[in-house]
PDB file of C-alpha atoms in Angstrom:
ATOM      1  CA  MET A1064       0.300  -0.089   0.508  1.00 45.00           C
ATOM      2  CA  ALA A1065       1.529   3.649  -0.877  1.00 45.00           C
ATOM      3  CA  TRP A1066      -0.463   5.707   1.160  1.00 51.00           C
ATOM      4  CA  PRO A1067       2.690   7.517   2.924  1.00 49.00           C
ATOM      5  CA  TRP A1068       3.574   8.670  -0.552  1.00 49.00           C
ATOM      6  CA  ARG A1069       0.764   9.669  -1.443  1.00 56.00           C
ATOM      7  CA  VAL A1070      -0.905  10.873   1.567  1.00 60.00           C
ATOM      8  CA  GLY A1071       2.691  13.072   1.930  1.00 56.00           C
ATOM      9  CA  ALA A1072       2.754  14.210  -1.505  1.00 53.00           C
ATOM     10  CA  ALA A1073      -1.274  15.846  -1.276  1.00 58.00           C
ATOM     11  CA  MET A1074       0.069  17.429   1.488  1.00 57.00           C
ATOM     12  CA  ALA A1075       3.029  18.950   0.607  1.00 54.00           C
ATOM     13  CA  GLY A1076       1.384  19.822  -2.323  1.00 55.00           C
ATOM     14  CA  ALA A1077      -1.567  21.975   0.273  1.00 54.00           C
ATOM     15  CA  ALA A1078       1.395  22.961   1.599  1.00 51.00           C
ATOM     16  CA  LEU A1079       2.641  24.800  -0.659  1.00 47.00           C
ATOM     17  CA  VAL A1080      -0.626  26.494  -1.986  1.00 46.00           C
ATOM     18  CA  LEU A1081      -1.609  27.776   1.868  1.00 55.00           C
ATOM     19  CA  GLY A1082       2.118  29.352   1.808  1.00 47.00           C
ATOM     20  CA  GLY A1083       2.193  30.635  -1.331  1.00 41.00           C
ATOM     21  CA  CYS A1084      -1.776  32.008  -0.516  1.00 39.00           C
ATOM     22  CA  GLY A1085      -0.148  35.162   1.644  1.00 33.00           C
ATOM     23  CA  SER A1086       0.683  36.781   4.366  1.00 30.00           C
ATOM     24  CA  GLY A1087       1.462  34.033   7.516  1.00 32.00           C
ATOM     25  CA  ALA A1088       3.525  32.147   9.064  1.00 32.00           C
ATOM     26  CA  ASP A1089       5.406  29.932   6.933  1.00 31.00           C
ATOM     27  CA  ASP A1090       3.986  25.806   6.258  1.00 31.00           C
ATOM     28  CA  GLU A1091       1.976  25.821   9.217  1.00 29.00           C
ATOM     29  CA  ALA A1092      -1.617  23.803  10.646  1.00 31.00           C
ATOM     30  CA  ALA A1093      -3.783  24.464  13.903  1.00 35.00           C
ATOM     31  CA  GLU A1094      -5.496  22.230  16.853  1.00 39.00           C
ATOM     32  CA  PRO A1095      -7.781  19.171  16.157  1.00 40.00           C
ATOM     33  CA  SER A1096     -11.733  20.733  16.871  1.00 36.00           C
ATOM     34  CA  PRO A1097     -13.927  17.123  16.164  1.00 35.00           C
ATOM     35  CA  THR A1098     -17.486  19.113  16.173  1.00 34.00           C
ATOM     36  CA  ALA A1099     -19.158  20.803  13.815  1.00 33.00           C
ATOM     37  CA  SER A1100     -21.354  23.616  14.007  1.00 30.00           C
ATOM     38  CA  SER A1101     -21.754  25.063  10.586  1.00 29.00           C
ATOM     39  CA  ARG A1102     -21.576  23.866   6.714  1.00 30.00           C
ATOM     40  CA  SER A1103     -19.656  24.531   4.101  1.00 33.00           C
ATOM     41  CA  ALA A1104     -20.449  23.632   0.078  1.00 30.00           C
ATOM     42  CA  ALA A1105     -16.617  24.553  -0.859  1.00 31.00           C
ATOM     43  CA  ALA A1106     -15.237  22.081   2.252  1.00 33.00           C
ATOM     44  CA  SER A1107     -17.909  19.138   1.184  1.00 35.00           C
ATOM     45  CA  GLY A1108     -17.254  19.641  -2.282  1.00 34.00           C
ATOM     46  CA  ALA A1109     -17.407  16.687  -4.248  1.00 30.00           C
ATOM     47  CA  ALA A1110     -16.978  14.791  -1.146  1.00 33.00           C
ATOM     48  CA  SER A1111     -18.964  11.529  -1.002  1.00 33.00           C
ATOM     49  CA  ALA A1112     -20.028   9.670   1.562  1.00 32.00           C
ATOM     50  CA  VAL A1113     -19.274   5.633   2.551  1.00 33.00           C
ATOM     51  CA  ALA A1114     -21.987   3.636   2.078  1.00 32.00           C
ATOM     52  CA  SER A1115     -23.502   2.525   5.754  1.00 35.00           C
ATOM     53  CA  PRO A1116     -26.413   2.174   7.620  1.00 34.00           C
ATOM     54  CA  SER A1117     -25.065   4.457   9.701  1.00 35.00           C
ATOM     55  CA  SER A1118     -25.513   6.787   7.190  1.00 37.00           C
ATOM     56  CA  SER A1119     -28.477   9.289   7.207  1.00 35.00           C
ATOM     57  CA  GLY A1120     -31.256   7.470   5.427  1.00 33.00           C
ATOM     58  CA  GLY A1121     -29.528   4.406   5.393  1.00 36.00           C
ATOM     59  CA  GLY A1122     -26.902   5.147   3.657  1.00 41.00           C
ATOM     60  CA  THR A1123     -26.069   7.228   0.261  1.00 41.00           C
ATOM     61  CA  THR A1124     -22.439   6.376  -2.548  1.00 45.00           C
ATOM     62  CA  SER A1125     -20.779   7.705  -4.603  1.00 60.00           C
ATOM     63  CA  LEU A1126     -16.860   8.497  -5.862  1.00 78.00           C
ATOM     64  CA  THR A1127     -15.393   7.362  -2.509  1.00 87.00           C
ATOM     65  CA  PRO A1128     -11.951   5.150  -1.704  1.00 90.00           C
ATOM     66  CA  PHE A1129     -12.690   2.677   0.293  1.00 90.00           C
ATOM     67  CA  GLU A1130     -16.143   0.786   1.130  1.00 89.00           C
ATOM     68  CA  ALA A1131     -16.827  -0.465   4.829  1.00 92.00           C
ATOM     69  CA  ASP A1132     -17.970  -3.620   5.223  1.00 94.00           C
ATOM     70  CA  PRO A1133     -21.432  -1.763   6.940  1.00 93.00           C
ATOM     71  CA  ALA A1134     -21.948  -5.242   9.566  1.00 94.00           C
ATOM     72  CA  ARG A1135     -19.326  -2.640  11.460  1.00 95.00           C
ATOM     73  CA  VAL A1136     -19.097   0.533  10.745  1.00 96.00           C
ATOM     74  CA  PRO A1137     -20.221   1.327  14.848  1.00 97.00           C
ATOM     75  CA  ARG A1138     -23.711   2.042  15.584  1.00 96.00           C
ATOM     76  CA  THR A1139     -22.953   1.781  19.460  1.00 97.00           C
ATOM     77  CA  LYS A1140     -21.137   4.016  21.780  1.00 97.00           C
ATOM     78  CA  ARG A1141     -19.028   0.831  22.956  1.00 97.00           C
ATOM     79  CA  GLN A1142     -18.978  -0.491  19.010  1.00 97.00           C
ATOM     80  CA  ALA A1143     -17.371   3.454  19.088  1.00 98.00           C
ATOM     81  CA  GLU A1144     -15.158   3.442  21.374  1.00 97.00           C
ATOM     82  CA  ALA A1145     -13.424   0.824  20.189  1.00 97.00           C
ATOM     83  CA  LEU A1146     -12.243   1.515  17.284  1.00 98.00           C
ATOM     84  CA  VAL A1147     -10.859   4.627  18.586  1.00 97.00           C
ATOM     85  CA  GLU A1148      -9.039   3.369  20.492  1.00 97.00           C
ATOM     86  CA  ALA A1149      -7.771   0.324  17.983  1.00 97.00           C
ATOM     87  CA  VAL A1150      -6.997   3.172  15.730  1.00 98.00           C
ATOM     88  CA  VAL A1151      -6.018   6.047  17.174  1.00 98.00           C
ATOM     89  CA  LEU A1152      -2.255   6.408  17.583  1.00 97.00           C
ATOM     90  CA  GLU A1153       0.590   5.854  20.530  1.00 96.00           C
ATOM     91  CA  PRO A1154       3.748   7.223  20.706  1.00 97.00           C
ATOM     92  CA  LYS A1155       6.371   4.722  19.386  1.00 96.00           C
ATOM     93  CA  ALA A1156       3.718   4.353  16.384  1.00 96.00           C
ATOM     94  CA  TRP A1157       5.099   8.358  15.644  1.00 97.00           C
ATOM     95  CA  GLY A1158       8.577   6.780  15.103  1.00 94.00           C
ATOM     96  CA  ALA A1159      11.449   5.985  17.030  1.00 94.00           C
ATOM     97  CA  GLY A1160      12.221   8.430  20.512  1.00 95.00           C
ATOM     98  CA  PHE A1161       8.909   9.198  20.702  1.00 97.00           C
ATOM     99  CA  ARG A1162       6.807   9.230  24.513  1.00 98.00           C
ATOM    100  CA  ALA A1163       3.509   9.831  25.825  1.00 98.00           C
ATOM    101  CA  GLN A1164       3.260  14.205  27.242  1.00 96.00           C
ATOM    102  CA  ARG A1165       1.889  14.329  29.810  1.00 93.00           C
ATOM    103  CA  PRO A1166      -1.442  14.265  30.033  1.00 93.00           C
ATOM    104  CA  GLU A1167      -1.192  11.396  27.622  1.00 96.00           C
ATOM    105  CA  ALA A1168      -4.837  11.720  25.885  1.00 96.00           C
ATOM    106  CA  SER A1169      -8.100  13.052  26.078  1.00 95.00           C
ATOM    107  CA  THR A1170     -10.451  12.952  28.397  1.00 93.00           C
ATOM    108  CA  PRO A1171     -13.098  10.445  27.711  1.00 91.00           C
ATOM    109  CA  GLY A1172     -16.455  11.542  26.738  1.00 94.00           C
ATOM    110  CA  THR A1173     -15.231  14.804  25.448  1.00 95.00           C
ATOM    111  CA  VAL A1174     -13.629  16.993  22.771  1.00 92.00           C
ATOM    112  CA  ALA A1175     -12.100  19.475  21.512  1.00 91.00           C
ATOM    113  CA  VAL A1176     -14.424  22.929  20.890  1.00 92.00           C
ATOM    114  CA  LEU A1177     -13.026  26.131  19.482  1.00 94.00           C
ATOM    115  CA  ASP A1178     -15.093  28.900  21.198  1.00 95.00           C
ATOM    116  CA  ALA A1179     -17.252  32.360  19.917  1.00 94.00           C
ATOM    117  CA  GLN A1180     -14.308  33.603  21.542  1.00 95.00           C
ATOM    118  CA  CYS A1181     -11.633  31.861  19.088  1.00 96.00           C
ATOM    119  CA  ARG A1182     -10.099  29.572  22.579  1.00 96.00           C
ATOM    120  CA  TRP A1183      -9.773  26.173  22.427  1.00 94.00           C
ATOM    121  CA  GLU A1184     -12.219  24.023  25.374  1.00 94.00           C
ATOM    122  CA  ARG A1185     -13.168  20.644  25.688  1.00 94.00           C
ATOM    123  CA  ARG A1186     -16.960  20.332  26.479  1.00 95.00           C
ATOM    124  CA  THR A1187     -19.417  16.847  26.637  1.00 96.00           C
ATOM    125  CA  LEU A1188     -19.758  14.726  23.207  1.00 96.00           C
ATOM    126  CA  PRO A1189     -22.353  16.400  21.012  1.00 96.00           C
ATOM    127  CA  GLY A1190     -25.555  14.010  19.855  1.00 96.00           C
ATOM    128  CA  SER A1191     -23.519  13.504  16.512  1.00 96.00           C
ATOM    129  CA  VAL A1192     -20.801  11.912  18.063  1.00 97.00           C
ATOM    130  CA  LEU A1193     -19.924   8.958  19.155  1.00 97.00           C
ATOM    131  CA  ALA A1194     -17.206   8.575  20.597  1.00 97.00           C
ATOM    132  CA  SER A1195     -13.761  10.789  20.831  1.00 97.00           C
ATOM    133  CA  ARG A1196     -10.631  10.079  21.715  1.00 96.00           C
ATOM    134  CA  SER A1197      -7.138  11.816  21.647  1.00 96.00           C
ATOM    135  CA  ARG A1198      -3.750  11.118  22.124  1.00 97.00           C
ATOM    136  CA  TYR A1199      -0.545  13.227  22.773  1.00 97.00           C
ATOM    137  CA  SER A1200       3.497  12.777  21.869  1.00 98.00           C
ATOM    138  CA  GLU A1201       6.162  14.611  21.957  1.00 98.00           C
ATOM    139  CA  LEU A1202       9.719  13.622  20.990  1.00 97.00           C
ATOM    140  CA  PRO A1203      11.803  14.822  23.212  1.00 96.00           C
ATOM    141  CA  GLY A1204      14.928  18.116  22.045  1.00 94.00           C
ATOM    142  CA  THR A1205      18.679  15.979  21.784  1.00 89.00           C
ATOM    143  CA  ALA A1206      21.733  18.020  20.799  1.00 85.00           C
ATOM    144  CA  GLY A1207      20.277  21.337  18.163  1.00 88.00           C
ATOM    145  CA  LYS A1208      17.933  20.045  17.985  1.00 94.00           C
ATOM    146  CA  GLY A1209      13.889  21.242  20.548  1.00 94.00           C
ATOM    147  CA  GLU A1210      11.232  19.161  21.628  1.00 96.00           C
ATOM    148  CA  ILE A1211       8.437  18.200  18.587  1.00 96.00           C
ATOM    149  CA  THR A1212       4.713  17.822  20.594  1.00 96.00           C
ATOM    150  CA  ALA A1213       2.142  16.002  18.344  1.00 97.00           C
ATOM    151  CA  THR A1214      -1.442  15.195  18.872  1.00 97.00           C
ATOM    152  CA  ALA A1215      -2.838  11.644  16.926  1.00 98.00           C
ATOM    153  CA  ALA A1216      -7.582  12.147  17.102  1.00 97.00           C
ATOM    154  CA  VAL A1217      -9.756   9.537  16.463  1.00 98.00           C
ATOM    155  CA  THR A1218     -13.808  10.740  15.899  1.00 97.00           C
ATOM    156  CA  VAL A1219     -16.496   8.335  14.962  1.00 98.00           C
ATOM    157  CA  HIS A1220     -19.880  10.587  14.113  1.00 98.00           C
ATOM    158  CA  THR A1221     -23.698   8.708  13.832  1.00 97.00           C
ATOM    159  CA  THR A1222     -23.778   9.853  10.272  1.00 96.00           C
ATOM    160  CA  VAL A1223     -21.527  11.142   7.370  1.00 95.00           C
ATOM    161  CA  ALA A1224     -23.317  14.201   7.101  1.00 96.00           C
ATOM    162  CA  ALA A1225     -22.072  14.240  10.471  1.00 96.00           C
ATOM    163  CA  ALA A1226     -18.383  13.460   9.666  1.00 96.00           C
ATOM    164  CA  ASP A1227     -18.411  15.973   6.093  1.00 95.00           C
ATOM    165  CA  GLU A1228     -20.262  18.744   8.778  1.00 94.00           C
ATOM    166  CA  GLN A1229     -16.352  18.216  10.591  1.00 92.00           C
ATOM    167  CA  LEU A1230     -14.347  18.710   7.981  1.00 93.00           C
ATOM    168  CA  ALA A1231     -16.968  22.337   6.542  1.00 93.00           C
ATOM    169  CA  THR A1232     -16.510  23.424   9.977  1.00 92.00           C
ATOM    170  CA  THR A1233     -12.542  22.751   9.550  1.00 91.00           C
ATOM    171  CA  LEU A1234     -12.102  24.448   6.811  1.00 91.00           C
ATOM    172  CA  GLU A1235     -14.288  27.663   8.233  1.00 92.00           C
ATOM    173  CA  GLU A1236     -12.332  28.336  11.378  1.00 91.00           C
ATOM    174  CA  PRO A1237      -9.579  30.080   9.368  1.00 90.00           C
ATOM    175  CA  LEU A1238     -11.663  32.785   8.622  1.00 90.00           C
ATOM    176  CA  ARG A1239     -13.498  33.107  11.586  1.00 93.00           C
ATOM    177  CA  CYS A1240     -10.828  32.929  13.906  1.00 94.00           C
ATOM    178  CA  ARG A1241      -6.440  33.799  12.242  1.00 91.00           C
ATOM    179  CA  GLU A1242      -5.746  33.681  15.622  1.00 94.00           C
ATOM    180  CA  GLN A1243      -7.124  31.351  18.330  1.00 95.00           C
ATOM    181  CA  GLN A1244      -5.878  30.873  21.698  1.00 95.00           C
ATOM    182  CA  VAL A1245      -4.994  26.559  23.006  1.00 93.00           C
ATOM    183  CA  ARG A1246      -3.638  27.981  26.780  1.00 89.00           C
ATOM    184  CA  THR A1247      -3.179  31.258  28.541  1.00 89.00           C
ATOM    185  CA  ASP A1248       0.049  31.852  27.449  1.00 90.00           C
ATOM    186  CA  GLU A1249       0.075  29.345  23.513  1.00 93.00           C
ATOM    187  CA  ARG A1250      -1.856  30.289  20.197  1.00 95.00           C
ATOM    188  CA  ILE A1251      -1.892  30.062  17.633  1.00 95.00           C
ATOM    189  CA  SER A1252      -2.238  33.138  14.106  1.00 94.00           C
ATOM    190  CA  GLY A1253      -2.029  33.206  10.694  1.00 93.00           C
ATOM    191  CA  LEU A1254      -4.292  30.556  10.114  1.00 91.00           C
ATOM    192  CA  MET A1255      -4.953  29.084   6.733  1.00 92.00           C
ATOM    193  CA  SER A1256      -6.691  26.603   5.316  1.00 91.00           C
ATOM    194  CA  THR A1257      -7.764  24.518   1.735  1.00 93.00           C
ATOM    195  CA  GLY A1258      -9.363  21.268   1.330  1.00 94.00           C
ATOM    196  CA  SER A1259      -9.207  18.292  -0.536  1.00 94.00           C
ATOM    197  CA  PRO A1260     -12.373  16.269  -1.412  1.00 94.00           C
ATOM    198  CA  TYR A1261     -11.132  12.858  -3.079  1.00 95.00           C
ATOM    199  CA  GLY A1262      -9.949  13.276  -6.514  1.00 93.00           C
ATOM    200  CA  GLN A1263      -9.431  16.446  -6.206  1.00 91.00           C
ATOM    201  CA  GLY A1264      -5.276  17.657  -4.880  1.00 88.00           C
ATOM    202  CA  GLY A1265      -3.725  15.021  -5.172  1.00 90.00           C
ATOM    203  CA  ASN A1266      -6.263  13.413  -3.477  1.00 93.00           C
ATOM    204  CA  THR A1267      -6.459   9.429  -3.575  1.00 93.00           C
ATOM    205  CA  TYR A1268      -7.376   7.728  -0.716  1.00 93.00           C
ATOM    206  CA  ALA A1269      -9.787   9.234   2.290  1.00 95.00           C
ATOM    207  CA  ASP A1270     -13.341  10.792   1.146  1.00 96.00           C
ATOM    208  CA  ASP A1271     -11.907  14.596   2.082  1.00 96.00           C
ATOM    209  CA  GLN A1272      -9.213  16.463   3.448  1.00 96.00           C
ATOM    210  CA  VAL A1273      -8.473  19.686   5.521  1.00 95.00           C
ATOM    211  CA  VAL A1274      -5.262  20.999   5.637  1.00 93.00           C
ATOM    212  CA  GLU A1275      -4.357  24.508   8.491  1.00 92.00           C
ATOM    213  CA  ILE A1276      -1.075  25.944   8.242  1.00 91.00           C
ATOM    214  CA  GLY A1277      -0.125  28.894  10.519  1.00 92.00           C
ATOM    215  CA  SER A1278       1.818  29.461  13.822  1.00 94.00           C
ATOM    216  CA  TYR A1279       2.538  28.091  17.102  1.00 95.00           C
ATOM    217  CA  VAL A1280       3.316  31.047  19.785  1.00 95.00           C
ATOM    218  CA  THR A1281       4.090  30.488  23.375  1.00 90.00           C
ATOM    219  CA  GLY A1282       7.008  32.684  25.302  1.00 81.00           C
ATOM    220  CA  ASP A1283       9.264  31.593  23.309  1.00 76.00           C
ATOM    221  CA  GLY A1284       9.186  32.655  20.123  1.00 88.00           C
ATOM    222  CA  GLU A1285       7.239  31.118  16.489  1.00 93.00           C
ATOM    223  CA  GLN A1286       7.396  27.316  15.479  1.00 95.00           C
ATOM    224  CA  PRO A1287       5.386  25.711  12.930  1.00 95.00           C
ATOM    225  CA  TYR A1288       2.109  24.457  13.138  1.00 95.00           C
ATOM    226  CA  ARG A1289       0.243  22.146  11.122  1.00 92.00           C
ATOM    227  CA  TRP A1290      -2.964  20.171  10.597  1.00 93.00           C
ATOM    228  CA  TYR A1291      -4.757  17.321   8.872  1.00 94.00           C
ATOM    229  CA  VAL A1292      -8.298  16.224   9.624  1.00 96.00           C
ATOM    230  CA  THR A1293      -9.212  13.052   7.128  1.00 97.00           C
ATOM    231  CA  ARG A1294     -12.310  11.857   7.109  1.00 97.00           C
ATOM    232  CA  LEU A1295     -13.207   8.244   5.799  1.00 96.00           C
ATOM    233  CA  GLY A1296     -17.255   7.925   5.621  1.00 95.00           C
ATOM    234  CA  THR A1297     -18.205   8.613   8.849  1.00 96.00           C
ATOM    235  CA  VAL A1298     -14.251   8.385  10.603  1.00 98.00           C
ATOM    236  CA  THR A1299     -12.899  11.237  11.230  1.00 97.00           C
ATOM    237  CA  LEU A1300      -8.720  11.704  11.491  1.00 98.00           C
ATOM    238  CA  ALA A1301      -6.654  14.486  12.842  1.00 97.00           C
ATOM    239  CA  VAL A1302      -2.907  14.757  13.268  1.00 97.00           C
ATOM    240  CA  SER A1303      -1.617  18.332  14.612  1.00 96.00           C
ATOM    241  CA  VAL A1304       2.103  18.889  14.835  1.00 96.00           C
ATOM    242  CA  LYS A1305       4.304  21.795  16.668  1.00 96.00           C
ATOM    243  CA  GLY A1306       7.687  22.387  15.388  1.00 95.00           C
ATOM    244  CA  ALA A1307      11.536  22.525  16.319  1.00 95.00           C
ATOM    245  CA  ALA A1308      14.706  24.235  16.220  1.00 94.00           C
ATOM    246  CA  GLY A1309      16.818  21.923  14.109  1.00 94.00           C
ATOM    247  CA  TYR A1310      13.141  20.664  11.689  1.00 94.00           C
ATOM    248  CA  SER A1311      11.969  20.705   8.756  1.00 93.00           C
ATOM    249  CA  ASN A1312       9.100  21.456   7.417  1.00 91.00           C
ATOM    250  CA  ALA A1313       9.727  18.407   5.144  1.00 91.00           C
ATOM    251  CA  GLU A1314      10.754  16.524   7.937  1.00 93.00           C
ATOM    252  CA  LEU A1315       7.261  18.351  10.215  1.00 92.00           C
ATOM    253  CA  ASN A1316       5.235  17.012   7.126  1.00 91.00           C
ATOM    254  CA  GLN A1317       6.496  13.053   7.506  1.00 92.00           C
ATOM    255  CA  TYR A1318       5.907  13.054  10.190  1.00 95.00           C
ATOM    256  CA  ALA A1319       2.164  13.943  10.207  1.00 93.00           C
ATOM    257  CA  SER A1320       1.751  12.185   6.600  1.00 93.00           C
ATOM    258  CA  ARG A1321       2.979   9.075   8.141  1.00 94.00           C
ATOM    259  CA  ALA A1322       0.632   9.308  11.134  1.00 96.00           C
ATOM    260  CA  THR A1323      -2.553  10.236   9.241  1.00 96.00           C
ATOM    261  CA  ALA A1324      -1.071   7.217   6.764  1.00 95.00           C
ATOM    262  CA  ALA A1325      -1.124   4.721   9.837  1.00 96.00           C
ATOM    263  CA  MET A1326      -4.304   5.286  10.959  1.00 97.00           C
ATOM    264  CA  LEU A1327      -6.743   5.361   7.821  1.00 96.00           C
ATOM    265  CA  ASP A1328      -4.709   2.186   7.084  1.00 95.00           C
ATOM    266  CA  ARG A1329      -6.335   0.468  11.030  1.00 97.00           C
ATOM    267  CA  VAL A1330     -10.059   2.285   9.952  1.00 96.00           C
ATOM    268  CA  GLN A1331      -9.841   0.006   6.663  1.00 95.00           C
ATOM    269  CA  PHE A1332      -7.836  -2.550   9.029  1.00 95.00           C
ATOM    270  CA  GLU A1333     -10.999  -2.369  11.810  1.00 96.00           C
ATOM    271  CA  LEU A1334     -14.291  -1.470   9.249  1.00 95.00           C
ATOM    272  CA  GLY A1335     -13.422  -5.113   7.205  1.00 85.00           C
ATOM    273  CA  GLY A1336     -13.856  -2.916   3.897  1.00 63.00           C
ATOM    274  CA  LYS A1337     -12.578  -3.180   0.364  1.00 62.00           C
ATOM    275  CA  SER A1338     -10.666  -0.316  -1.500  1.00 56.00           C
TER     276      SER A1338
END
């Protein structure tokens, strides 16, 4: 399976497009947001719906790189929680030297939400989400290099439409909040986003994908920050990487693309579909 190369090429292309769009940071991104509050035709575009009994009206069919076994698509919170735990990346899956952050995972039964004041916070799962989980990893600094931090998140939605709405909201958020508060002394700025539905922008591996780039700003300065949200059917995957001194944008993109490809592979394995 050539997913790592395909995903990496598509992400690199998206970053180049964003990097040439105007002002802002060098190639970077945003904090995972597994919820949705608005829709955008631009985000869904030609995005496809995977046939499954959990989609509205018993399922729809259109162009897609993956078709799940309907019997294995989660319908209950328990089934969704099992899928999330099987798919979300553990630290070692990011690569040699990665370890868990503290805390190492999100609070069960919550999702990250960008509120009306452009601040990130965790809230109880909405009715459109069966389960969601984030794991936080880090690559400690070494001689001449700083510490990379990374997040992998998996969310299982009740319907394809709900999952698609997450991608639409993700695409719109930088328009509403070009600067987003993560913690009291940490923020993401200069955000830009682009969407690549299946069959567009080199996306041959997912129903839809949104890439955001920006700068992660702390008291120590700014670092590149990238965020990728990818959808297969009712499942959305989010990967974010905050750069550090001594790492190129290409290296950060490689970490993110490999993480995304690994979780895509796990979704296909767990749902028993064919591609």
